[in-house]
PDB file of C-alpha atoms in Angstrom:
ATOM      1  CA  ASP A   1     177.002 209.733  75.265  1.00 67.00           C
ATOM      2  CA  GLN A   2     175.151 208.360  72.249  1.00 77.00           C
ATOM      3  CA  GLN A   3     172.981 211.209  70.981  1.00 90.00           C
ATOM      4  CA  VAL A   4     171.593 209.205  68.049  1.00 94.00           C
ATOM      5  CA  LYS A   5     170.589 205.594  68.654  1.00 95.00           C
ATOM      6  CA  GLN A   6     169.477 202.802  66.414  1.00 96.00           C
ATOM      7  CA  ASN A   7     168.471 200.089  68.840  1.00 92.00           C
ATOM      8  CA  SER A   8     167.932 197.316  66.298  1.00 95.00           C
ATOM      9  CA  PRO A   9     171.234 195.989  64.966  1.00 94.00           C
ATOM     10  CA  SER A  10     169.449 193.926  62.336  1.00 96.00           C
ATOM     11  CA  LEU A  11     166.103 193.513  60.604  1.00 97.00           C
ATOM     12  CA  SER A  12     164.874 190.813  58.246  1.00 98.00           C
ATOM     13  CA  VAL A  13     161.910 191.472  55.924  1.00 98.00           C
ATOM     14  CA  GLN A  14     160.183 189.532  53.185  1.00 98.00           C
ATOM     15  CA  GLU A  15     160.498 190.930  49.667  1.00 97.00           C
ATOM     16  CA  GLY A  16     157.477 193.073  48.801  1.00 97.00           C
ATOM     17  CA  ARG A  17     156.629 193.846  52.422  1.00 98.00           C
ATOM     18  CA  ILE A  18     157.294 197.066  54.342  1.00 98.00           C
ATOM     19  CA  SER A  19     160.621 197.652  56.083  1.00 98.00           C
ATOM     20  CA  ILE A  20     160.599 200.019  59.046  1.00 98.00           C
ATOM     21  CA  LEU A  21     163.880 201.230  60.493  1.00 98.00           C
ATOM     22  CA  ASN A  22     163.873 203.246  63.688  1.00 98.00           C
ATOM     23  CA  CYS A  23     166.087 205.885  65.212  1.00 97.00           C
ATOM     24  CA  ASP A  24     165.938 207.800  68.500  1.00 97.00           C
ATOM     25  CA  TYR A  25     167.786 210.955  69.458  1.00 96.00           C
ATOM     26  CA  THR A  26     168.312 212.937  72.618  1.00 95.00           C
ATOM     27  CA  ASN A  27     169.353 216.408  71.478  1.00 91.00           C
ATOM     28  CA  SER A  28     166.368 218.667  70.788  1.00 90.00           C
ATOM     29  CA  MET A  29     168.669 221.122  68.986  1.00 90.00           C
ATOM     30  CA  PHE A  30     169.109 218.817  65.994  1.00 92.00           C
ATOM     31  CA  ASP A  31     167.555 220.597  63.023  1.00 89.00           C
ATOM     32  CA  TYR A  32     167.939 218.089  60.183  1.00 91.00           C
ATOM     33  CA  PHE A  33     167.839 214.318  60.027  1.00 95.00           C
ATOM     34  CA  LEU A  34     169.249 212.127  57.288  1.00 94.00           C
ATOM     35  CA  TRP A  35     169.315 208.473  56.314  1.00 97.00           C
ATOM     36  CA  TYR A  36     172.289 206.875  54.599  1.00 96.00           C
ATOM     37  CA  LYS A  37     172.539 203.458  53.011  1.00 97.00           C
ATOM     38  CA  LYS A  38     175.772 201.475  52.985  1.00 94.00           C
ATOM     39  CA  TYR A  39     176.731 198.386  51.022  1.00 93.00           C
ATOM     40  CA  PRO A  40     179.757 196.316  52.093  1.00 87.00           C
ATOM     41  CA  ALA A  41     183.104 197.719  50.925  1.00 80.00           C
ATOM     42  CA  GLU A  42     181.446 200.976  49.817  1.00 87.00           C
ATOM     43  CA  GLY A  43     180.963 204.345  51.438  1.00 91.00           C
ATOM     44  CA  PRO A  44     177.539 205.424  52.738  1.00 94.00           C
ATOM     45  CA  THR A  45     175.284 207.113  50.206  1.00 93.00           C
ATOM     46  CA  PHE A  46     172.609 209.661  50.987  1.00 93.00           C
ATOM     47  CA  LEU A  47     169.054 208.325  50.859  1.00 95.00           C
ATOM     48  CA  ILE A  48     166.560 210.854  52.228  1.00 95.00           C
ATOM     49  CA  SER A  49     166.387 213.694  54.744  1.00 94.00           C
ATOM     50  CA  ILE A  50     163.831 215.643  56.738  1.00 95.00           C
ATOM     51  CA  SER A  51     163.816 219.035  58.366  1.00 93.00           C
ATOM     52  CA  SER A  52     162.851 219.282  62.023  1.00 93.00           C
ATOM     53  CA  ILE A  53     159.946 221.531  61.055  1.00 94.00           C
ATOM     54  CA  LYS A  54     158.308 218.738  59.070  1.00 95.00           C
ATOM     55  CA  ASP A  55     156.871 215.402  60.146  1.00 96.00           C
ATOM     56  CA  LYS A  56     157.056 213.490  56.865  1.00 97.00           C
ATOM     57  CA  ASN A  57     159.117 213.402  53.707  1.00 97.00           C
ATOM     58  CA  GLU A  58     158.586 211.009  50.836  1.00 97.00           C
ATOM     59  CA  ASP A  59     160.767 210.004  47.898  1.00 96.00           C
ATOM     60  CA  GLY A  60     159.506 207.123  45.834  1.00 97.00           C
ATOM     61  CA  ARG A  61     159.518 203.949  47.925  1.00 98.00           C
ATOM     62  CA  PHE A  62     161.180 205.737  50.853  1.00 98.00           C
ATOM     63  CA  THR A  63     159.364 207.783  53.489  1.00 98.00           C
ATOM     64  CA  VAL A  64     160.849 209.285  56.611  1.00 98.00           C
ATOM     65  CA  PHE A  65     158.638 210.174  59.577  1.00 98.00           C
ATOM     66  CA  LEU A  66     159.683 212.487  62.387  1.00 98.00           C
ATOM     67  CA  ASN A  67     158.013 212.603  65.817  1.00 97.00           C
ATOM     68  CA  LYS A  68     159.654 215.499  67.605  1.00 95.00           C
ATOM     69  CA  SER A  69     157.802 215.061  70.872  1.00 95.00           C
ATOM     70  CA  ALA A  70     159.087 211.488  71.091  1.00 96.00           C
ATOM     71  CA  LYS A  71     162.478 212.375  69.575  1.00 96.00           C
ATOM     72  CA  HIS A  72     162.010 209.518  67.168  1.00 97.00           C
ATOM     73  CA  LEU A  73     162.318 209.078  63.440  1.00 97.00           C
ATOM     74  CA  SER A  74     161.637 206.139  61.199  1.00 98.00           C
ATOM     75  CA  LEU A  75     162.375 205.144  57.637  1.00 98.00           C
ATOM     76  CA  HIS A  76     159.733 203.183  55.752  1.00 98.00           C
ATOM     77  CA  ILE A  77     160.597 201.278  52.598  1.00 98.00           C
ATOM     78  CA  VAL A  78     157.683 199.917  50.648  1.00 97.00           C
ATOM     79  CA  PRO A  79     157.715 197.618  48.831  1.00 97.00           C
ATOM     80  CA  SER A  80     161.050 196.195  49.972  1.00 98.00           C
ATOM     81  CA  GLN A  81     163.338 194.853  47.256  1.00 97.00           C
ATOM     82  CA  PRO A  82     166.423 192.604  47.415  1.00 96.00           C
ATOM     83  CA  GLY A  83     168.631 195.552  46.454  1.00 96.00           C
ATOM     84  CA  ASP A  84     167.550 197.283  49.654  1.00 97.00           C
ATOM     85  CA  SER A  85     169.635 194.831  51.675  1.00 98.00           C
ATOM     86  CA  ALA A  86     172.296 197.055  53.248  1.00 97.00           C
ATOM     87  CA  VAL A  87     173.244 198.790  56.474  1.00 96.00           C
ATOM     88  CA  TYR A  88     171.189 201.914  57.144  1.00 97.00           C
ATOM     89  CA  PHE A  89     172.499 204.781  59.264  1.00 96.00           C
ATOM     90  CA  CYS A  90     170.443 207.639  60.584  1.00 96.00           C
ATOM     91  CA  ALA A  91     172.216 210.916  61.202  1.00 94.00           C
ATOM     92  CA  ALA A  92     171.355 214.257  62.731  1.00 93.00           C
ATOM     93  CA  ARG A  93     172.751 217.695  62.031  1.00 89.00           C
ATOM     94  CA  GLY A  94     174.044 219.024  65.307  1.00 78.00           C
ATOM     95  CA  GLY A  95     175.447 222.302  64.101  1.00 69.00           C
ATOM     96  CA  ALA A  96     176.069 224.002  60.782  1.00 59.00           C
ATOM     97  CA  GLN A  97     178.730 221.587  59.741  1.00 74.00           C
ATOM     98  CA  LYS A  98     178.636 218.273  61.570  1.00 81.00           C
ATOM     99  CA  LEU A  99     176.552 215.126  61.495  1.00 89.00           C
ATOM    100  CA  VAL A 100     176.067 212.705  64.387  1.00 90.00           C
ATOM    101  CA  PHE A 101     175.448 209.107  63.310  1.00 93.00           C
ATOM    102  CA  GLY A 102     173.635 206.178  64.850  1.00 94.00           C
ATOM    103  CA  GLN A 103     175.073 202.668  65.140  1.00 94.00           C
ATOM    104  CA  GLY A 104     173.403 201.382  61.997  1.00 95.00           C
ATOM    105  CA  THR A 105     170.788 198.688  61.260  1.00 97.00           C
ATOM    106  CA  ARG A 106     171.526 195.818  58.895  1.00 96.00           C
ATOM    107  CA  LEU A 107     168.468 195.226  56.705  1.00 98.00           C
ATOM    108  CA  THR A 108     168.106 191.896  54.921  1.00 98.00           C
ATOM    109  CA  ILE A 109     165.379 191.416  52.342  1.00 98.00           C
ATOM    110  CA  ASN A 110     164.469 187.773  51.858  1.00 95.00           C
ATOM    111  CA  PRO A 111     163.087 186.553  48.525  1.00 90.00           C
TER     112      PRO A 111
ATOM    113  CA  ASP B   1     179.765 213.291  39.107  1.00 65.00           C
ATOM    114  CA  VAL B   2     181.263 214.554  42.344  1.00 63.00           C
ATOM    115  CA  LYS B   3     183.788 212.345  43.987  1.00 90.00           C
ATOM    116  CA  VAL B   4     185.657 211.591  47.169  1.00 95.00           C
ATOM    117  CA  THR B   5     188.531 209.241  46.468  1.00 95.00           C
ATOM    118  CA  GLN B   6     190.397 207.221  49.067  1.00 95.00           C
ATOM    119  CA  SER B   7     193.732 205.999  47.838  1.00 88.00           C
ATOM    120  CA  SER B   8     193.520 202.413  49.093  1.00 90.00           C
ATOM    121  CA  ARG B   9     190.594 200.012  49.400  1.00 92.00           C
ATOM    122  CA  TYR B  10     192.471 197.486  51.538  1.00 94.00           C
ATOM    123  CA  LEU B  11     195.606 197.848  53.639  1.00 96.00           C
ATOM    124  CA  VAL B  12     197.467 195.448  55.891  1.00 97.00           C
ATOM    125  CA  LYS B  13     200.036 196.984  58.229  1.00 97.00           C
ATOM    126  CA  ARG B  14     202.167 195.759  61.100  1.00 97.00           C
ATOM    127  CA  THR B  15     201.845 196.909  64.696  1.00 98.00           C
ATOM    128  CA  GLY B  16     203.973 199.967  65.316  1.00 97.00           C
ATOM    129  CA  GLU B  17     204.084 201.125  61.695  1.00 97.00           C
ATOM    130  CA  LYS B  18     203.237 204.694  60.753  1.00 97.00           C
ATOM    131  CA  VAL B  19     200.243 204.571  58.404  1.00 97.00           C
ATOM    132  CA  PHE B  20     198.971 207.225  56.010  1.00 97.00           C
ATOM    133  CA  LEU B  21     195.425 207.182  54.656  1.00 97.00           C
ATOM    134  CA  GLU B  22     194.823 209.629  51.848  1.00 96.00           C
ATOM    135  CA  CYS B  23     191.589 211.272  50.736  1.00 97.00           C
ATOM    136  CA  VAL B  24     191.007 213.612  47.813  1.00 97.00           C
ATOM    137  CA  GLN B  25     187.797 215.398  46.807  1.00 96.00           C
ATOM    138  CA  ASP B  26     187.072 217.212  43.564  1.00 94.00           C
ATOM    139  CA  MET B  27     184.071 219.257  44.679  1.00 88.00           C
ATOM    140  CA  ASP B  28     185.887 222.262  46.131  1.00 90.00           C
ATOM    141  CA  HIS B  29     184.322 221.452  49.505  1.00 90.00           C
ATOM    142  CA  GLU B  30     185.568 223.349  52.518  1.00 91.00           C
ATOM    143  CA  ASN B  31     184.886 220.635  55.095  1.00 91.00           C
ATOM    144  CA  MET B  32     186.502 217.226  55.253  1.00 94.00           C
ATOM    145  CA  PHE B  33     186.057 214.455  57.799  1.00 95.00           C
ATOM    146  CA  TRP B  34     187.553 211.143  58.855  1.00 97.00           C
ATOM    147  CA  TYR B  35     185.332 208.492  60.424  1.00 96.00           C
ATOM    148  CA  ARG B  36     185.850 204.914  61.407  1.00 95.00           C
ATOM    149  CA  GLN B  37     183.114 202.334  61.189  1.00 93.00           C
ATOM    150  CA  ASP B  38     182.991 199.396  63.577  1.00 92.00           C
ATOM    151  CA  PRO B  39     180.179 196.855  64.063  1.00 87.00           C
ATOM    152  CA  GLY B  40     177.745 197.955  66.745  1.00 86.00           C
ATOM    153  CA  LEU B  41     179.425 201.341  67.107  1.00 90.00           C
ATOM    154  CA  GLY B  42     178.382 202.980  63.865  1.00 89.00           C
ATOM    155  CA  LEU B  43     180.371 205.867  62.434  1.00 92.00           C
ATOM    156  CA  ARG B  44     182.616 207.655  64.883  1.00 93.00           C
ATOM    157  CA  LEU B  45     184.297 210.941  64.057  1.00 92.00           C
ATOM    158  CA  ILE B  46     188.081 210.958  64.379  1.00 96.00           C
ATOM    159  CA  TYR B  47     189.062 214.390  63.036  1.00 95.00           C
ATOM    160  CA  PHE B  48     187.651 217.044  60.785  1.00 93.00           C
ATOM    161  CA  SER B  49     188.861 220.142  59.010  1.00 94.00           C
ATOM    162  CA  TYR B  50     187.017 223.318  58.086  1.00 90.00           C
ATOM    163  CA  ASP B  51     189.776 224.816  55.999  1.00 90.00           C
ATOM    164  CA  VAL B  52     193.317 224.345  54.791  1.00 91.00           C
ATOM    165  CA  LYS B  53     195.740 223.845  57.662  1.00 87.00           C
ATOM    166  CA  MET B  54     192.865 223.776  60.154  1.00 90.00           C
ATOM    167  CA  LYS B  55     191.870 220.698  62.114  1.00 92.00           C
ATOM    168  CA  GLU B  56     189.535 219.834  64.935  1.00 92.00           C
ATOM    169  CA  LYS B  57     189.405 216.734  67.107  1.00 93.00           C
ATOM    170  CA  GLY B  58     186.383 214.543  66.811  1.00 91.00           C
ATOM    171  CA  ASP B  59     185.122 212.018  69.322  1.00 89.00           C
ATOM    172  CA  ILE B  60     188.006 209.510  69.125  1.00 94.00           C
ATOM    173  CA  PRO B  61     191.236 211.324  68.110  1.00 96.00           C
ATOM    174  CA  GLU B  62     193.630 209.336  70.294  1.00 96.00           C
ATOM    175  CA  GLY B  63     196.322 207.594  68.271  1.00 96.00           C
ATOM    176  CA  TYR B  64     195.573 209.619  65.138  1.00 98.00           C
ATOM    177  CA  SER B  65     196.650 212.878  63.559  1.00 97.00           C
ATOM    178  CA  VAL B  66     195.657 214.634  60.332  1.00 97.00           C
ATOM    179  CA  SER B  67     197.102 216.915  57.715  1.00 96.00           C
ATOM    180  CA  ARG B  68     195.390 219.288  55.331  1.00 96.00           C
ATOM    181  CA  GLU B  69     197.939 221.190  53.254  1.00 95.00           C
ATOM    182  CA  LYS B  70     195.637 221.639  50.249  1.00 95.00           C
ATOM    183  CA  LYS B  71     191.890 222.159  50.117  1.00 94.00           C
ATOM    184  CA  GLU B  72     191.226 218.977  48.175  1.00 96.00           C
ATOM    185  CA  ARG B  73     193.357 216.600  50.248  1.00 97.00           C
ATOM    186  CA  PHE B  74     192.903 215.387  53.828  1.00 97.00           C
ATOM    187  CA  SER B  75     195.254 212.777  55.245  1.00 97.00           C
ATOM    188  CA  LEU B  76     194.755 210.599  58.300  1.00 98.00           C
ATOM    189  CA  ILE B  77     197.908 209.434  60.051  1.00 98.00           C
ATOM    190  CA  LEU B  78     198.197 206.558  62.480  1.00 97.00           C
ATOM    191  CA  GLU B  79     201.371 207.453  64.357  1.00 94.00           C
ATOM    192  CA  SER B  80     202.040 203.908  65.595  1.00 97.00           C
ATOM    193  CA  ALA B  81     199.448 201.435  64.375  1.00 97.00           C
ATOM    194  CA  SER B  82     197.875 199.113  66.896  1.00 97.00           C
ATOM    195  CA  THR B  83     195.550 196.145  66.464  1.00 97.00           C
ATOM    196  CA  ASN B  84     192.619 198.087  67.941  1.00 97.00           C
ATOM    197  CA  GLN B  85     192.884 200.430  64.970  1.00 98.00           C
ATOM    198  CA  THR B  86     191.814 197.644  62.634  1.00 98.00           C
ATOM    199  CA  SER B  87     188.674 199.119  61.112  1.00 96.00           C
ATOM    200  CA  MET B  88     186.930 200.568  58.075  1.00 94.00           C
ATOM    201  CA  TYR B  89     188.004 204.190  57.596  1.00 97.00           C
ATOM    202  CA  LEU B  90     185.708 206.563  55.767  1.00 96.00           C
ATOM    203  CA  CYS B  91     186.537 209.995  54.449  1.00 97.00           C
ATOM    204  CA  ALA B  92     183.782 212.514  53.725  1.00 95.00           C
ATOM    205  CA  SER B  93     183.475 216.089  52.527  1.00 93.00           C
ATOM    206  CA  SER B  94     180.797 218.760  52.577  1.00 89.00           C
ATOM    207  CA  LEU B  95     180.122 222.403  51.866  1.00 83.00           C
ATOM    208  CA  VAL B  96     180.729 224.933  54.627  1.00 72.00           C
ATOM    209  CA  PHE B  97     177.076 224.810  55.563  1.00 69.00           C
ATOM    210  CA  LEU B  98     175.678 221.329  55.214  1.00 66.00           C
ATOM    211  CA  SER B  99     173.186 220.880  52.429  1.00 70.00           C
ATOM    212  CA  VAL B 100     170.170 218.670  52.983  1.00 72.00           C
ATOM    213  CA  ASN B 101     172.208 215.840  51.438  1.00 74.00           C
ATOM    214  CA  GLY B 102     174.831 216.015  54.153  1.00 80.00           C
ATOM    215  CA  TYR B 103     178.205 214.544  53.349  1.00 89.00           C
ATOM    216  CA  THR B 104     179.685 212.877  50.298  1.00 92.00           C
ATOM    217  CA  PHE B 105     181.624 209.796  51.369  1.00 95.00           C
ATOM    218  CA  GLY B 106     184.510 207.954  49.801  1.00 95.00           C
ATOM    219  CA  SER B 107     184.423 204.196  49.305  1.00 94.00           C
ATOM    220  CA  GLY B 108     186.377 203.497  52.446  1.00 94.00           C
ATOM    221  CA  THR B 109     189.698 201.888  53.362  1.00 95.00           C
ATOM    222  CA  ARG B 110     189.620 198.570  55.188  1.00 95.00           C
ATOM    223  CA  LEU B 111     192.715 198.639  57.406  1.00 97.00           C
ATOM    224  CA  THR B 112     193.981 195.520  59.141  1.00 97.00           C
ATOM    225  CA  VAL B 113     196.776 195.880  61.684  1.00 98.00           C
ATOM    226  CA  VAL B 114     198.577 192.614  62.468  1.00 97.00           C
TER     227      VAL B 114
END
């Protein structure tokens, strides 16, 4: 039972353009959503988060949008840079102490 | 800078061996977690611990056990390694109540069972 889904295993974007990564969830009790970025042979690092009471959170080039009625969130990166090439995981807080992760999307930024 | 340290970056073990993966955090976090990462499956929770000597099964505990004798150290044990346990293993820690930043992860251990 996959409660958090990232349906696109990979995404390829031209440098300077917008990257949009998507995530769907099924559990309406999730109260916080997070995005992590992972380079090969490294652990995931926190990127940005959003509370379920908000619909947008912005941090520099990164913006996360939350559509609660659709149970959908997206991460926008603009402009995309070569260093953004990584695997991106969305995660949801399903209780006070645990995160539930999606399958990940591999983003490749082409020069 | 806060840290989660996993003792090995790469390990190669033989089928049937008992394998220990060690994780140490220096942030005085109460919670510690073990995940495995596999292509197309994302991060799957194996075990977690809320306190010393306490452990809870995650989504895929079969074939694994854990030990937490001290607050800063959380060990994952593969009782009898099998080839389907070849994976990237990630340790993470967090405060009792998750901050908006979630977990802090270690760099991972790439385990190959031959």
